[in-house]
Amino acid sequence: MASLTGKSALVTGGSRGIGAAIVQRLAKEGARVAFTYSASSEQANRLVEQIAKDGGEAIGIKADAADQAAVREAVQQAANHFDKIDILVNNAGIIVLGPITDIKEEDFQRILAINVHSVFTATQEAVRHMPDGGRIIHIGSVNSDRMPFAGGSVYALTKGAIFSFTKGLARDLGPRNITVNNIQPGPVDTDANPANGPFAETMLGLMALKRYGKGEEIAGLVTYLAGPEAGYITGAGILIDGGFDA
Ligand SMILES: NC(=O)c1ccc[n+]([C@@H]2O[C@H](COP(=O)([O-])OP(=O)(O)OC[C@H]3O[C@@H](n4cnc5c(N)ncnc54)[C@H](OP(=O)(O)O)[C@@H]3O)[C@@H](O)[C@H]2O)c1
């Protein structure tokens, strides 16, 4: 039997990139998976079809993480569809880069809404539908520990916030045996940070392993944290960064 048979999961930002790899892997492990996205309907539909073809079950829900009412409704929709949410993966996130003097107020508000506020909203709503023993996994970043170049202050702020949130939340939910952990990837090859993009050379120069990570590698760690063997891990920040922080 697959390790997550009987479980249901919600992954935010699951149509592309790291989120899509997580959706695929959780489904492969036997979980029924809902995921959100804001624009990429075509990729979302393809992912749902592919998972069905492979014998799994997934549903895509269009819900912009910048819209807190939409996030809350998406969680309720997933909970109604599956009767419960055992696993919440807060993955949706954007990058805003630039010197502090150039960051526009609306860009600051947008990254806070998506990277921080929606994590609060999805979590608050999901725990209402989460049985004891559930799992909450944030996709943070190595940049909450180390931001080795200029221009990343605001992105680092958002990822630092969810790391701190992880710790407080672990205390709140420990009595229900719900674990809360923060995965901290280094560079992972996605549309947001392509391995052949303009930052690649700088990134590789900072790393012990001279390659970008793959979404599947992050998904493997999510699956472990979501599974029965990881029941004693909570409040942790776990680096998976090719030695970016070494
Ligand atoms: N790639 C890296 O190097 C790296 C490293 C460390 C941490 N991370 C973190 O990993 C997470 C995923 O990053 P990624 O590289 O996979 O990004 P990506 O390739 O840009 O994919 C982002 C996913 O989130 C969805 N999304 C984006 N904005 C959204 C919104 N407002 N509402 C709902 N869904 C939204 C996208 O779908 P739509 O376009 O349809 O909205 C897509 O499915 C982020 O939290 C990021 O900070 C990434």
Tab-separated table of C-alpha atoms and ligand atoms in Angstrom:
chain	number	residue	atom	x	y	z
A	1	MET	CA	0.000	0.000	0.000
A	2	ALA	CA	1.298	3.494	-0.836
A	3	SER	CA	2.379	5.531	2.191
A	4	LEU	CA	-0.422	8.142	2.002
A	5	THR	CA	-3.403	5.980	1.069
A	6	GLY	CA	-6.549	7.332	2.738
A	7	LYS	CA	-5.079	10.819	3.209
A	8	SER	CA	-6.235	13.986	1.523
A	9	ALA	CA	-3.993	16.930	0.781
A	10	LEU	CA	-4.188	20.543	-0.338
A	11	VAL	CA	-1.212	22.121	-2.099
A	12	THR	CA	-1.308	25.856	-2.828
A	13	GLY	CA	0.240	26.929	-6.136
A	14	GLY	CA	0.243	23.398	-7.501
A	15	SER	CA	-0.128	23.806	-11.258
A	16	ARG	CA	3.531	24.351	-12.132
A	17	GLY	CA	7.040	24.149	-10.684
A	18	ILE	CA	7.732	22.759	-7.235
A	19	GLY	CA	4.005	22.666	-6.397
A	20	ALA	CA	3.179	20.482	-9.404
A	21	ALA	CA	5.946	18.038	-8.468
A	22	ILE	CA	4.497	17.869	-4.936
A	23	VAL	CA	0.959	17.268	-6.248
A	24	GLN	CA	2.192	14.456	-8.518
A	25	ARG	CA	4.202	12.758	-5.802
A	26	LEU	CA	1.497	12.960	-3.126
A	27	ALA	CA	-0.984	11.480	-5.608
A	28	LYS	CA	1.485	8.717	-6.481
A	29	GLU	CA	1.741	7.920	-2.764
A	30	GLY	CA	-2.013	7.372	-2.676
A	31	ALA	CA	-3.271	10.722	-1.353
A	32	ARG	CA	-6.265	12.490	-2.903
A	33	VAL	CA	-4.921	15.922	-3.787
A	34	ALA	CA	-6.468	19.355	-4.298
A	35	PHE	CA	-4.324	22.201	-5.509
A	36	THR	CA	-4.761	25.902	-6.210
A	37	TYR	CA	-3.432	28.142	-8.962
A	38	SER	CA	-4.214	31.674	-10.109
A	39	ALA	CA	-3.747	31.775	-13.878
A	40	SER	CA	-2.316	28.611	-15.451
A	41	SER	CA	-5.600	26.769	-16.105
A	42	GLU	CA	-4.140	24.772	-18.988
A	43	GLN	CA	-1.294	23.346	-16.909
A	44	ALA	CA	-3.717	22.704	-14.045
A	45	ASN	CA	-6.097	20.729	-16.289
A	46	ARG	CA	-3.221	18.753	-17.801
A	47	LEU	CA	-1.951	17.848	-14.338
A	48	VAL	CA	-5.388	16.651	-13.192
A	49	GLU	CA	-5.745	14.526	-16.364
A	50	GLN	CA	-2.251	13.052	-16.026
A	51	ILE	CA	-2.862	12.052	-12.416
A	52	ALA	CA	-6.215	10.465	-13.325
A	53	LYS	CA	-4.506	8.550	-16.154
A	54	ASP	CA	-1.959	7.253	-13.620
A	55	GLY	CA	-4.783	6.029	-11.398
A	56	GLY	CA	-4.720	8.881	-8.870
A	57	GLU	CA	-7.155	11.639	-7.952
A	58	ALA	CA	-6.570	15.395	-8.068
A	59	ILE	CA	-8.668	18.528	-8.402
A	60	GLY	CA	-7.475	21.995	-9.409
A	61	ILE	CA	-9.081	25.063	-7.823
A	62	LYS	CA	-8.587	28.529	-9.281
A	63	ALA	CA	-7.880	30.800	-6.297
A	64	ASP	CA	-5.530	33.760	-6.265
A	65	ALA	CA	-3.399	33.646	-3.124
A	66	ALA	CA	-3.477	37.443	-3.042
A	67	ASP	CA	-7.247	37.248	-2.420
A	68	GLN	CA	-7.777	36.001	1.128
A	69	ALA	CA	-11.501	35.287	0.644
A	70	ALA	CA	-10.639	33.130	-2.389
A	71	VAL	CA	-7.997	31.241	-0.380
A	72	ARG	CA	-10.478	30.542	2.423
A	73	GLU	CA	-13.094	29.336	-0.081
A	74	ALA	CA	-10.533	27.093	-1.806
A	75	VAL	CA	-9.694	25.408	1.500
A	76	GLN	CA	-13.403	24.918	2.218
A	77	GLN	CA	-13.948	23.507	-1.276
A	78	ALA	CA	-11.115	20.999	-0.827
A	79	ALA	CA	-12.387	20.048	2.638
A	80	ASN	CA	-15.939	19.556	1.358
A	81	HIS	CA	-14.715	17.487	-1.577
A	82	PHE	CA	-12.582	15.145	0.558
A	83	ASP	CA	-14.430	15.522	3.922
A	84	LYS	CA	-11.111	16.486	5.565
A	85	ILE	CA	-7.645	17.853	4.909
A	86	ASP	CA	-4.897	15.717	6.419
A	87	ILE	CA	-1.991	17.482	4.740
A	88	LEU	CA	-1.633	21.175	3.897
A	89	VAL	CA	1.332	22.280	1.795
A	90	ASN	CA	1.690	26.069	1.655
A	91	ASN	CA	3.737	26.373	-1.522
A	92	ALA	CA	2.344	29.321	-3.548
A	93	GLY	CA	4.863	32.120	-3.600
A	94	ILE	CA	6.320	34.852	-5.742
A	95	ILE	CA	9.657	36.619	-5.881
A	96	VAL	CA	10.022	40.383	-5.777
A	97	LEU	CA	13.603	41.590	-6.109
A	98	GLY	CA	15.168	45.034	-6.059
A	99	PRO	CA	17.048	47.494	-3.882
A	100	ILE	CA	15.010	48.688	-0.900
A	101	THR	CA	14.853	52.202	-2.349
A	102	ASP	CA	13.087	50.887	-5.503
A	103	ILE	CA	10.500	48.486	-4.061
A	104	LYS	CA	7.031	49.842	-4.842
A	105	GLU	CA	4.398	49.822	-2.110
A	106	GLU	CA	1.993	47.754	-4.256
A	107	ASP	CA	4.674	45.129	-4.947
A	108	PHE	CA	5.455	44.945	-1.227
A	109	GLN	CA	1.757	44.488	-0.398
A	110	ARG	CA	1.385	41.831	-3.102
A	111	ILE	CA	4.305	39.676	-1.953
A	112	LEU	CA	3.135	39.948	1.664
A	113	ALA	CA	-0.389	38.918	0.615
A	114	ILE	CA	0.794	35.853	-1.342
A	115	ASN	CA	3.870	34.687	0.580
A	116	VAL	CA	2.684	35.468	4.125
A	117	HIS	CA	-0.994	36.416	4.510
A	118	SER	CA	-2.284	33.513	2.397
A	119	VAL	CA	-0.199	31.074	4.459
A	120	PHE	CA	-1.972	32.344	7.584
A	121	THR	CA	-5.402	32.184	5.891
A	122	ALA	CA	-4.982	28.715	4.378
A	123	THR	CA	-3.591	27.352	7.627
A	124	GLN	CA	-6.286	28.871	9.845
A	125	GLU	CA	-9.030	27.469	7.622
A	126	ALA	CA	-7.352	24.090	7.025
A	127	VAL	CA	-6.852	23.284	10.718
A	128	ARG	CA	-10.643	23.537	11.146
A	129	HIS	CA	-10.918	20.553	8.778
A	130	MET	CA	-7.755	18.697	9.840
A	131	PRO	CA	-7.951	15.559	11.947
A	132	ASP	CA	-5.498	15.043	14.819
A	133	GLY	CA	-2.173	13.815	13.464
A	134	GLY	CA	-2.319	16.094	10.414
A	135	ARG	CA	0.630	17.720	8.701
A	136	ILE	CA	1.335	21.320	7.741
A	137	ILE	CA	4.337	21.924	5.499
A	138	HIS	CA	5.483	25.353	4.383
A	139	ILE	CA	7.733	25.850	1.373
A	140	GLY	CA	10.028	28.531	2.738
A	141	SER	CA	13.496	29.244	1.409
A	142	VAL	CA	17.165	29.027	2.306
A	143	ASN	CA	16.943	32.821	1.938
A	144	SER	CA	15.405	33.104	5.400
A	145	ASP	CA	18.815	31.901	6.695
A	146	ARG	CA	21.123	33.346	4.096
A	147	MET	CA	20.622	36.135	1.548
A	148	PRO	CA	24.080	36.441	0.039
A	149	PHE	CA	23.370	39.191	-2.482
A	150	ALA	CA	21.663	42.578	-2.543
A	151	GLY	CA	18.083	43.018	-3.737
A	152	GLY	CA	16.456	40.152	-1.853
A	153	SER	CA	15.482	41.850	1.398
A	154	VAL	CA	11.722	41.732	0.892
A	155	TYR	CA	11.665	38.126	-0.365
A	156	ALA	CA	13.830	37.116	2.632
A	157	LEU	CA	11.439	38.990	4.945
A	158	THR	CA	8.491	36.902	3.721
A	159	LYS	CA	10.347	33.606	4.039
A	160	GLY	CA	11.626	34.583	7.499
A	161	ALA	CA	8.047	35.320	8.533
A	162	ILE	CA	6.770	31.859	7.618
A	163	PHE	CA	9.732	30.220	9.348
A	164	SER	CA	8.810	32.037	12.580
A	165	PHE	CA	5.145	31.206	12.001
A	166	THR	CA	6.167	27.523	11.744
A	167	LYS	CA	7.599	27.566	15.246
A	168	GLY	CA	4.649	29.289	16.926
A	169	LEU	CA	2.172	27.123	15.058
A	170	ALA	CA	3.965	23.919	16.078
A	171	ARG	CA	3.315	24.924	19.700
A	172	ASP	CA	-0.360	25.724	19.025
A	173	LEU	CA	-1.035	22.442	17.227
A	174	GLY	CA	1.242	20.039	19.135
A	175	PRO	CA	-1.585	19.020	21.509
A	176	ARG	CA	-3.492	17.758	18.428
A	177	ASN	CA	-0.419	15.869	17.161
A	178	ILE	CA	-0.400	18.081	14.076
A	179	THR	CA	3.164	18.718	12.947
A	180	VAL	CA	4.277	21.950	11.291
A	181	ASN	CA	7.538	22.220	9.381
A	182	ASN	CA	9.292	24.640	7.046
A	183	ILE	CA	11.134	23.233	4.023
A	184	GLN	CA	13.901	25.591	2.896
A	185	PRO	CA	14.942	24.936	-0.700
A	186	GLY	CA	17.947	26.438	-2.367
A	187	PRO	CA	17.826	27.085	-6.133
A	188	VAL	CA	15.325	24.749	-7.818
A	189	ASP	CA	14.876	24.673	-11.590
A	190	THR	CA	11.423	26.200	-12.266
A	191	ASP	CA	9.893	29.014	-14.314
A	192	ALA	CA	10.534	31.329	-11.346
A	193	ASN	CA	14.240	30.433	-11.157
A	194	PRO	CA	15.394	28.595	-14.294
A	195	ALA	CA	18.664	26.673	-14.152
A	196	ASN	CA	19.709	28.482	-17.351
A	197	GLY	CA	18.504	31.910	-16.152
A	198	PRO	CA	20.420	35.102	-15.458
A	199	PHE	CA	21.045	34.234	-11.756
A	200	ALA	CA	22.308	30.708	-12.361
A	201	GLU	CA	26.033	31.443	-12.442
A	202	THR	CA	25.910	33.465	-9.216
A	203	MET	CA	23.818	30.775	-7.502
A	204	LEU	CA	26.112	27.918	-8.510
A	205	GLY	CA	29.126	29.866	-7.283
A	206	LEU	CA	27.567	29.901	-3.794
A	207	MET	CA	26.755	26.192	-3.613
A	208	ALA	CA	28.586	23.043	-2.494
A	209	LEU	CA	26.789	20.990	-5.165
A	210	LYS	CA	27.173	22.684	-8.530
A	211	ARG	CA	23.648	22.109	-9.785
A	212	TYR	CA	20.078	23.310	-9.308
A	213	GLY	CA	17.649	21.143	-7.385
A	214	LYS	CA	14.636	19.459	-8.981
A	215	GLY	CA	11.010	19.855	-7.954
A	216	GLU	CA	10.918	16.076	-7.455
A	217	GLU	CA	13.623	16.355	-4.772
A	218	ILE	CA	11.540	18.871	-2.817
A	219	ALA	CA	8.477	16.661	-3.337
A	220	GLY	CA	10.365	13.707	-1.841
A	221	LEU	CA	11.002	15.661	1.349
A	222	VAL	CA	7.370	16.813	1.491
A	223	THR	CA	6.261	13.180	1.171
A	224	TYR	CA	8.552	12.126	4.002
A	225	LEU	CA	7.286	14.923	6.285
A	226	ALA	CA	3.689	14.061	5.361
A	227	GLY	CA	4.182	10.382	6.109
A	228	PRO	CA	4.036	8.223	9.219
A	229	GLU	CA	7.806	8.112	9.799
A	230	ALA	CA	8.059	11.875	10.383
A	231	GLY	CA	5.588	12.121	13.264
A	232	TYR	CA	8.241	13.355	15.733
A	233	ILE	CA	9.472	16.249	13.560
A	234	THR	CA	7.775	19.572	14.269
A	235	GLY	CA	8.727	23.232	14.412
A	236	ALA	CA	11.732	22.456	12.203
A	237	GLY	CA	13.334	24.306	9.336
A	238	ILE	CA	14.808	21.759	6.946
A	239	LEU	CA	17.339	22.883	4.357
A	240	ILE	CA	17.366	21.178	0.960
A	241	ASP	CA	19.692	23.527	-0.823
A	242	GLY	CA	22.691	21.802	-2.430
A	243	GLY	CA	24.869	23.312	0.277
A	244	PHE	CA	23.878	26.943	-0.415
A	245	ASP	CA	23.913	27.502	3.354
A	246	ALA	CA	26.901	25.236	4.097
B	1	LIG	N1	12.491	27.819	-7.476
B	1	LIG	C1	13.320	28.110	-6.499
B	1	LIG	O1	14.540	28.255	-6.676
B	1	LIG	C2	12.812	28.253	-5.087
B	1	LIG	C3	13.738	28.256	-4.045
B	1	LIG	C4	13.286	28.389	-2.736
B	1	LIG	C5	11.937	28.496	-2.486
B	1	LIG	N2	11.056	28.492	-3.516
B	1	LIG	C6	9.634	28.625	-3.175
B	1	LIG	O2	8.919	27.544	-3.729
B	1	LIG	C7	7.582	27.948	-4.022
B	1	LIG	C8	7.247	27.560	-5.466
B	1	LIG	O3	8.168	28.213	-6.316
B	1	LIG	P1	8.380	27.797	-7.839
B	1	LIG	O4	9.795	28.091	-8.160
B	1	LIG	O5	7.821	26.453	-8.076
B	1	LIG	O6	7.482	28.916	-8.563
B	1	LIG	P2	6.788	28.897	-10.008
B	1	LIG	O7	7.544	28.040	-10.935
B	1	LIG	O8	6.586	30.341	-10.337
B	1	LIG	O9	5.371	28.226	-9.715
B	1	LIG	C9	4.511	28.862	-8.810
B	1	LIG	C10	3.213	28.099	-8.653
B	1	LIG	O10	2.394	28.855	-7.745
B	1	LIG	C11	1.238	29.337	-8.434
B	1	LIG	N3	0.998	30.707	-8.037
B	1	LIG	C12	1.762	31.799	-8.267
B	1	LIG	N4	1.145	32.908	-7.809
B	1	LIG	C13	-0.025	32.480	-7.296
B	1	LIG	C14	-1.120	33.131	-6.698
B	1	LIG	N5	-1.147	34.462	-6.559
B	1	LIG	N6	-2.165	32.393	-6.291
B	1	LIG	C15	-2.191	31.045	-6.448
B	1	LIG	N7	-1.187	30.375	-7.017
B	1	LIG	C16	-0.121	31.079	-7.425
B	1	LIG	C17	1.576	29.226	-9.929
B	1	LIG	O11	0.421	29.036	-10.720
B	1	LIG	P3	-0.276	30.288	-11.476
B	1	LIG	O12	0.753	30.897	-12.340
B	1	LIG	O13	-1.444	29.723	-12.178
B	1	LIG	O14	-0.727	31.175	-10.370
B	1	LIG	C18	2.435	27.965	-9.932
B	1	LIG	O15	1.628	26.826	-9.892
B	1	LIG	C19	7.517	29.447	-3.737
B	1	LIG	O16	6.966	29.657	-2.455
B	1	LIG	C20	8.973	29.864	-3.772
B	1	LIG	O17	9.212	31.011	-2.985
B	1	LIG	C21	11.446	28.374	-4.817
